[in-house]
Amino acid sequence: MWDDEFDVVCCGSGPGALAAAVAAADAGLDVHIVRPGASRSVPLGPETPWLGAGIEDAETRDYLDALSADLTPVDDAEYDTAPTVRTVSVWAPVSGRGRIAPFYGARLQDWAQQCLTSPYGVLYTRLADRGTTSMASGTGEEIQVKMLGALESEPAAGTAAVLDDWLSAQVLERQIPTLDNATLQRLVFEEGEVLGAVIDTADGPVALRARHGVALSTEPRGAGPATGKAGEPGKPLQVGLVGYGASRFGRVELLELTRDGAAPGYCSSGGVHDTKRESYRSRARRG
C-alpha cells in the first residue's frame, strides 16, 4: 500500500518540520519533507484543535486530540511569535549517594503547551533516541538539546526571518527531498503505532511509510509577524531542537552556550530575560 518509504517524514509549514528534518539527516536517516504551498495561520475558535487543523480522519483526529486533551483551550491561550533565546550550559547531574537529578512529570504538560503555542514547535509520533545532549537551562533544570548549527543574527532583519532562511538553507545543503504544495491527510496506524502518513497532493493521495516516525510542525495561530532580534547583532547563537526526556514535543530555539551556566553579559543588561519560561519573545493574544 506504500508509494514510498523513508526513515522520517516531516510535515508542516513551520520551522519545526525543517529543524526535525535537518536533525534526522545529520543522524544519517533517510528524510522526506512535506510542505503546504504557503504558510497558513490556523483560525482560532472553540472548535479549533491544537493539532492537525483541517484533518477529518477519525483515527488521526482521536490520536492528535488525545495528546492535547488537558491543555488550555485554543482560543484562551497566549501565543508566541518570536523564537525563544535561551542560555544553556553543559549538564552536571547531581551526584553522591542517594542524590539524583529530579524529574518533574508535571512539567511535560506545561512544555507541550509552550510548544503548541509557538510556531517553532514540533510533535514526534514516536519516542526515540534523537541524538540529543543533556544540558542545563538558565534556571538549572535538565533539558535535551540537539544542536543544528550556528546562526549569526543580523541587525537589519527580524530573528524569525533570519531563522527561517537559515533552516531552508540547511535543508538545501543536505539535499533533503521536499514535496511541496502537499498536506497531511491522515496518519496510518497499526496496533496503535504510527507507521506512516497519507499525503494529499495535486496528483492525488500518496502513502509514505515512516520507519522512525512522523514529525508534525505546529502552525502560526492568529499572531502577528515576529520582529524581535536575536540578542546582540552579529553575536552567533546556536540553533537547537530543545525538548524534555519522555516528551513527544520539541521546539526550535536559539541558544548561547556557557561553560558554567552563568548568564552572558547581554542577558543581565536586558537583552534576554531568563524568567520561568526562559524566553525572550513577544506574545500576542487573540483579538
Coordinates of C-alpha atoms in Angstrom, one line a residue:
M1 CA 0.0 0.0 0.0
W2 CA 3.0 2.3 0.4
D3 CA 4.0 4.6 -2.5
D4 CA 7.4 5.3 -0.9
E5 CA 9.3 4.6 2.3
F6 CA 11.6 6.8 4.4
D7 CA 13.0 6.8 7.9
V8 CA 11.3 10.0 8.9
V9 CA 8.6 12.1 7.3
C10 CA 8.4 15.7 8.4
C11 CA 5.1 17.5 7.7
G12 CA 4.1 21.2 8.0
S13 CA 5.0 24.7 7.1
G14 CA 6.5 25.7 10.4
P15 CA 10.3 25.8 11.2
G16 CA 9.8 22.7 13.4
A17 CA 9.4 20.4 10.4
L18 CA 12.6 21.8 8.8
A19 CA 14.6 21.5 12.0
A20 CA 13.4 18.0 12.6
A21 CA 14.4 17.1 9.0
V22 CA 17.9 18.6 9.4
A23 CA 18.4 16.8 12.7
A24 CA 17.3 13.5 11.2
A25 CA 19.5 14.0 8.1
D26 CA 22.5 14.7 10.4
A27 CA 21.8 11.4 12.2
G28 CA 22.2 9.6 8.9
L29 CA 18.5 8.9 8.4
D30 CA 16.5 9.0 5.1
V31 CA 14.2 12.0 5.4
H32 CA 11.3 13.5 3.4
I33 CA 9.7 16.9 4.0
V34 CA 6.0 17.6 3.1
R35 CA 5.1 21.3 3.0
P36 CA 1.9 23.2 2.1
G37 CA 2.2 25.7 -0.7
A38 CA 2.2 28.7 1.6
S39 CA 2.5 29.3 5.3
R40 CA -1.0 29.5 6.8
S41 CA -2.4 30.8 10.0
V42 CA -4.8 28.5 11.8
P43 CA -8.0 30.3 12.8
L44 CA -8.9 30.5 16.5
G45 CA -12.2 29.3 17.9
P46 CA -13.7 26.9 20.5
E47 CA -13.7 24.0 18.0
T48 CA -10.2 24.6 16.6
P49 CA -8.0 21.6 17.5
W50 CA -4.5 22.1 18.9
L51 CA -3.0 19.8 16.3
G52 CA -3.9 19.0 12.7
A53 CA -6.5 21.6 11.9
G54 CA -8.4 20.5 8.9
I55 CA -7.7 16.8 9.3
E56 CA -11.0 14.9 9.4
D57 CA -9.9 11.2 9.6
A58 CA -11.4 9.9 12.8
E59 CA -8.4 7.8 13.9
T60 CA -5.9 10.6 13.3
R61 CA -8.2 13.1 14.9
D62 CA -8.5 11.0 18.1
Y63 CA -4.8 10.4 18.3
L64 CA -3.9 14.1 17.9
D65 CA -6.7 15.3 20.3
A66 CA -5.6 12.9 23.0
L67 CA -2.1 14.5 23.0
S68 CA -3.6 17.9 23.8
A69 CA -6.7 16.9 25.8
D70 CA -5.6 18.5 29.1
L71 CA -4.3 21.8 27.7
T72 CA -5.8 25.3 27.9
P73 CA -8.5 25.8 25.2
V74 CA -7.0 27.1 21.9
D75 CA -8.9 30.4 21.9
D76 CA -7.9 31.1 25.5
A77 CA -4.2 30.6 25.2
E78 CA -1.3 33.1 24.7
Y79 CA 0.7 32.6 21.5
D80 CA 4.4 33.3 20.9
T81 CA 5.6 35.0 17.8
A82 CA 9.4 35.3 18.2
P83 CA 11.9 32.4 18.7
T84 CA 12.9 31.7 22.3
V85 CA 16.5 32.7 23.1
R86 CA 17.9 30.7 26.0
T87 CA 21.3 30.4 27.8
V88 CA 22.4 26.8 28.4
S89 CA 25.4 25.0 29.8
V90 CA 26.8 21.5 30.0
W91 CA 24.6 19.5 32.3
A92 CA 26.3 18.5 35.5
P93 CA 24.0 16.0 37.2
V94 CA 23.7 15.9 41.0
S95 CA 26.0 13.2 42.3
G96 CA 26.5 11.4 45.5
R97 CA 24.8 8.5 47.3
G98 CA 21.1 8.9 47.4
R99 CA 21.1 12.1 45.3
I100 CA 19.7 12.1 41.8
A101 CA 18.6 14.8 39.5
P102 CA 14.8 15.2 39.9
F103 CA 12.3 14.6 37.2
Y104 CA 9.1 16.6 37.2
G105 CA 6.4 14.9 35.2
A106 CA 4.1 17.8 35.6
R107 CA 6.4 20.0 33.5
L108 CA 5.7 17.9 30.4
Q109 CA 2.2 19.3 30.2
D110 CA 3.5 22.8 30.5
W111 CA 6.1 22.1 27.9
A112 CA 3.6 20.7 25.5
Q113 CA 1.6 23.9 25.8
Q114 CA 4.7 26.0 25.2
C115 CA 5.5 24.1 22.1
L116 CA 1.9 24.2 20.7
T117 CA 1.6 27.9 21.3
S118 CA 4.8 28.6 19.3
P119 CA 5.1 28.4 15.5
Y120 CA 8.5 26.8 16.2
G121 CA 7.2 23.7 17.9
V122 CA 7.2 20.1 16.6
L123 CA 5.4 16.8 17.6
Y124 CA 7.2 13.5 17.2
T125 CA 4.8 10.5 16.8
R126 CA 7.5 8.2 18.2
L127 CA 9.7 8.5 21.3
A128 CA 13.1 7.5 20.1
D129 CA 16.8 8.4 20.6
R130 CA 17.2 11.6 18.6
G131 CA 20.9 12.1 19.5
T132 CA 20.3 14.8 22.0
T133 CA 22.6 16.1 24.7
S134 CA 21.6 16.8 28.3
M135 CA 22.2 20.4 29.1
A136 CA 21.2 22.8 31.9
S137 CA 18.9 25.7 31.3
G138 CA 19.4 29.1 32.9
T139 CA 17.3 28.0 35.8
G140 CA 19.4 24.8 36.3
E141 CA 16.9 22.2 35.0
E142 CA 17.9 19.5 32.7
I143 CA 16.8 19.8 29.0
Q144 CA 17.6 17.7 26.0
V145 CA 19.2 19.6 23.1
K146 CA 20.1 18.7 19.5
M147 CA 22.4 21.4 18.2
L148 CA 21.9 22.1 14.4
G149 CA 24.5 24.8 13.8
A150 CA 25.4 28.4 14.4
L151 CA 23.3 31.4 13.4
E152 CA 24.7 34.9 13.3
S153 CA 21.9 37.4 14.0
E154 CA 21.6 40.3 11.5
P155 CA 20.7 43.8 12.8
A156 CA 18.6 44.7 9.7
A157 CA 16.4 41.5 9.8
G158 CA 13.9 40.1 12.2
T159 CA 15.0 37.0 14.0
A160 CA 12.2 34.9 12.6
A161 CA 13.1 35.7 9.0
V162 CA 16.8 35.0 9.6
L163 CA 16.0 31.7 11.3
D164 CA 13.6 30.6 8.5
D165 CA 16.1 31.4 5.8
W166 CA 18.9 29.6 7.8
L167 CA 16.8 26.4 8.2
S168 CA 15.8 26.5 4.5
A169 CA 19.5 26.8 3.5
Q170 CA 20.4 23.8 5.7
V171 CA 17.7 21.7 4.0
L172 CA 19.1 22.6 0.6
E173 CA 22.7 22.0 1.7
R174 CA 21.7 18.5 2.8
Q175 CA 19.7 17.9 -0.3
I176 CA 16.7 16.7 1.7
P177 CA 13.8 15.9 -0.8
T178 CA 10.7 18.1 -0.3
L179 CA 7.2 17.5 -1.5
D180 CA 5.7 21.0 -2.0
N181 CA 2.0 22.0 -2.2
A182 CA 1.1 19.0 -0.2
T183 CA -0.8 18.5 3.1
L184 CA -1.2 15.7 5.6
Q185 CA -4.5 13.9 5.0
R186 CA -4.1 11.3 7.8
L187 CA -1.7 9.1 9.8
V188 CA -1.6 5.4 9.2
F189 CA -1.7 3.2 12.3
E190 CA -1.1 -0.4 13.2
E191 CA -1.9 -1.6 16.7
G192 CA -1.8 2.0 17.9
E193 CA 1.6 2.7 16.4
V194 CA 2.0 5.3 13.6
L195 CA 3.5 3.6 10.6
G196 CA 3.4 6.5 8.1
A197 CA 1.2 9.1 6.6
V198 CA -1.1 9.7 3.6
I199 CA -0.4 13.0 1.9
D200 CA -2.8 15.0 -0.3
T201 CA -1.0 16.2 -3.5
A202 CA -2.2 17.8 -6.7
D203 CA -1.8 14.4 -8.4
G204 CA -3.8 12.6 -5.7
P205 CA -3.0 10.9 -2.3
V206 CA 0.5 9.5 -1.7
A207 CA 1.1 7.0 1.1
L208 CA 4.6 7.4 2.7
R209 CA 5.9 4.9 5.2
A210 CA 8.0 6.4 8.1
R211 CA 10.1 3.7 9.7
H212 CA 11.2 6.0 12.6
G213 CA 8.0 8.1 12.8
V214 CA 6.4 11.3 11.6
A215 CA 7.3 14.8 12.8
L216 CA 4.5 17.4 12.7
S217 CA 5.3 21.1 13.0
T218 CA 3.0 23.5 14.8
E219 CA 1.4 26.3 12.8
P220 CA 1.0 30.0 13.5
R221 CA -2.2 30.8 15.3
G222 CA -3.5 34.3 14.7
A223 CA -0.3 36.0 15.9
G224 CA 1.4 38.8 14.0
P225 CA 4.8 38.5 12.5
A226 CA 7.8 38.1 14.8
T227 CA 10.0 41.1 14.8
G228 CA 12.3 40.6 17.8
K229 CA 16.1 40.5 17.4
A230 CA 18.3 37.6 18.5
G231 CA 20.4 39.2 21.2
E232 CA 23.4 41.3 20.2
P233 CA 23.7 42.0 16.4
G234 CA 26.5 39.9 15.0
K235 CA 26.7 37.6 18.0
P236 CA 26.5 34.0 16.9
L237 CA 23.9 31.7 18.6
Q238 CA 23.3 28.0 18.2
V239 CA 20.2 26.8 16.6
G240 CA 18.9 23.8 18.6
L241 CA 15.9 21.5 18.9
V242 CA 15.0 21.6 22.6
G243 CA 12.9 19.0 24.5
Y244 CA 12.5 17.1 27.7
G245 CA 13.0 13.5 28.4
A246 CA 9.8 11.4 27.8
S247 CA 8.1 14.2 25.9
R248 CA 6.9 13.9 22.3
F249 CA 7.2 17.7 21.9
G250 CA 10.1 19.8 20.9
R251 CA 10.8 23.4 19.9
V252 CA 13.4 25.3 17.8
E253 CA 15.3 27.7 20.0
L254 CA 18.3 30.0 19.8
L255 CA 20.9 29.0 22.4
E256 CA 24.0 30.5 23.9
L257 CA 26.4 28.0 25.4
T258 CA 28.3 29.0 28.6
R259 CA 30.9 26.9 30.4
D260 CA 29.5 27.4 33.9
G261 CA 25.9 28.3 33.3
A262 CA 26.5 31.9 34.1
A263 CA 24.4 34.3 32.0
P264 CA 26.3 36.2 29.4
G265 CA 26.6 40.0 29.6
Y266 CA 23.7 40.9 27.4
C267 CA 21.4 38.7 29.4
S268 CA 22.0 40.8 32.5
S269 CA 21.6 44.0 30.5
G270 CA 18.1 43.4 29.5
G271 CA 18.6 41.7 26.1
V272 CA 17.3 38.3 27.3
H273 CA 15.3 37.6 30.4
D274 CA 15.6 34.2 32.0
T275 CA 12.2 34.1 33.5
K276 CA 10.2 31.0 34.5
R277 CA 9.5 30.4 30.8
E278 CA 13.2 31.3 30.0
S279 CA 12.3 33.2 26.9
Y280 CA 12.8 36.4 25.1
R281 CA 9.8 36.7 22.9
S282 CA 6.7 38.7 22.2
R283 CA 3.2 37.3 22.9
A284 CA 0.0 38.0 21.1
R285 CA -3.5 37.2 22.4
R286 CA -6.5 36.6 20.3
G287 CA -8.0 39.9 19.1

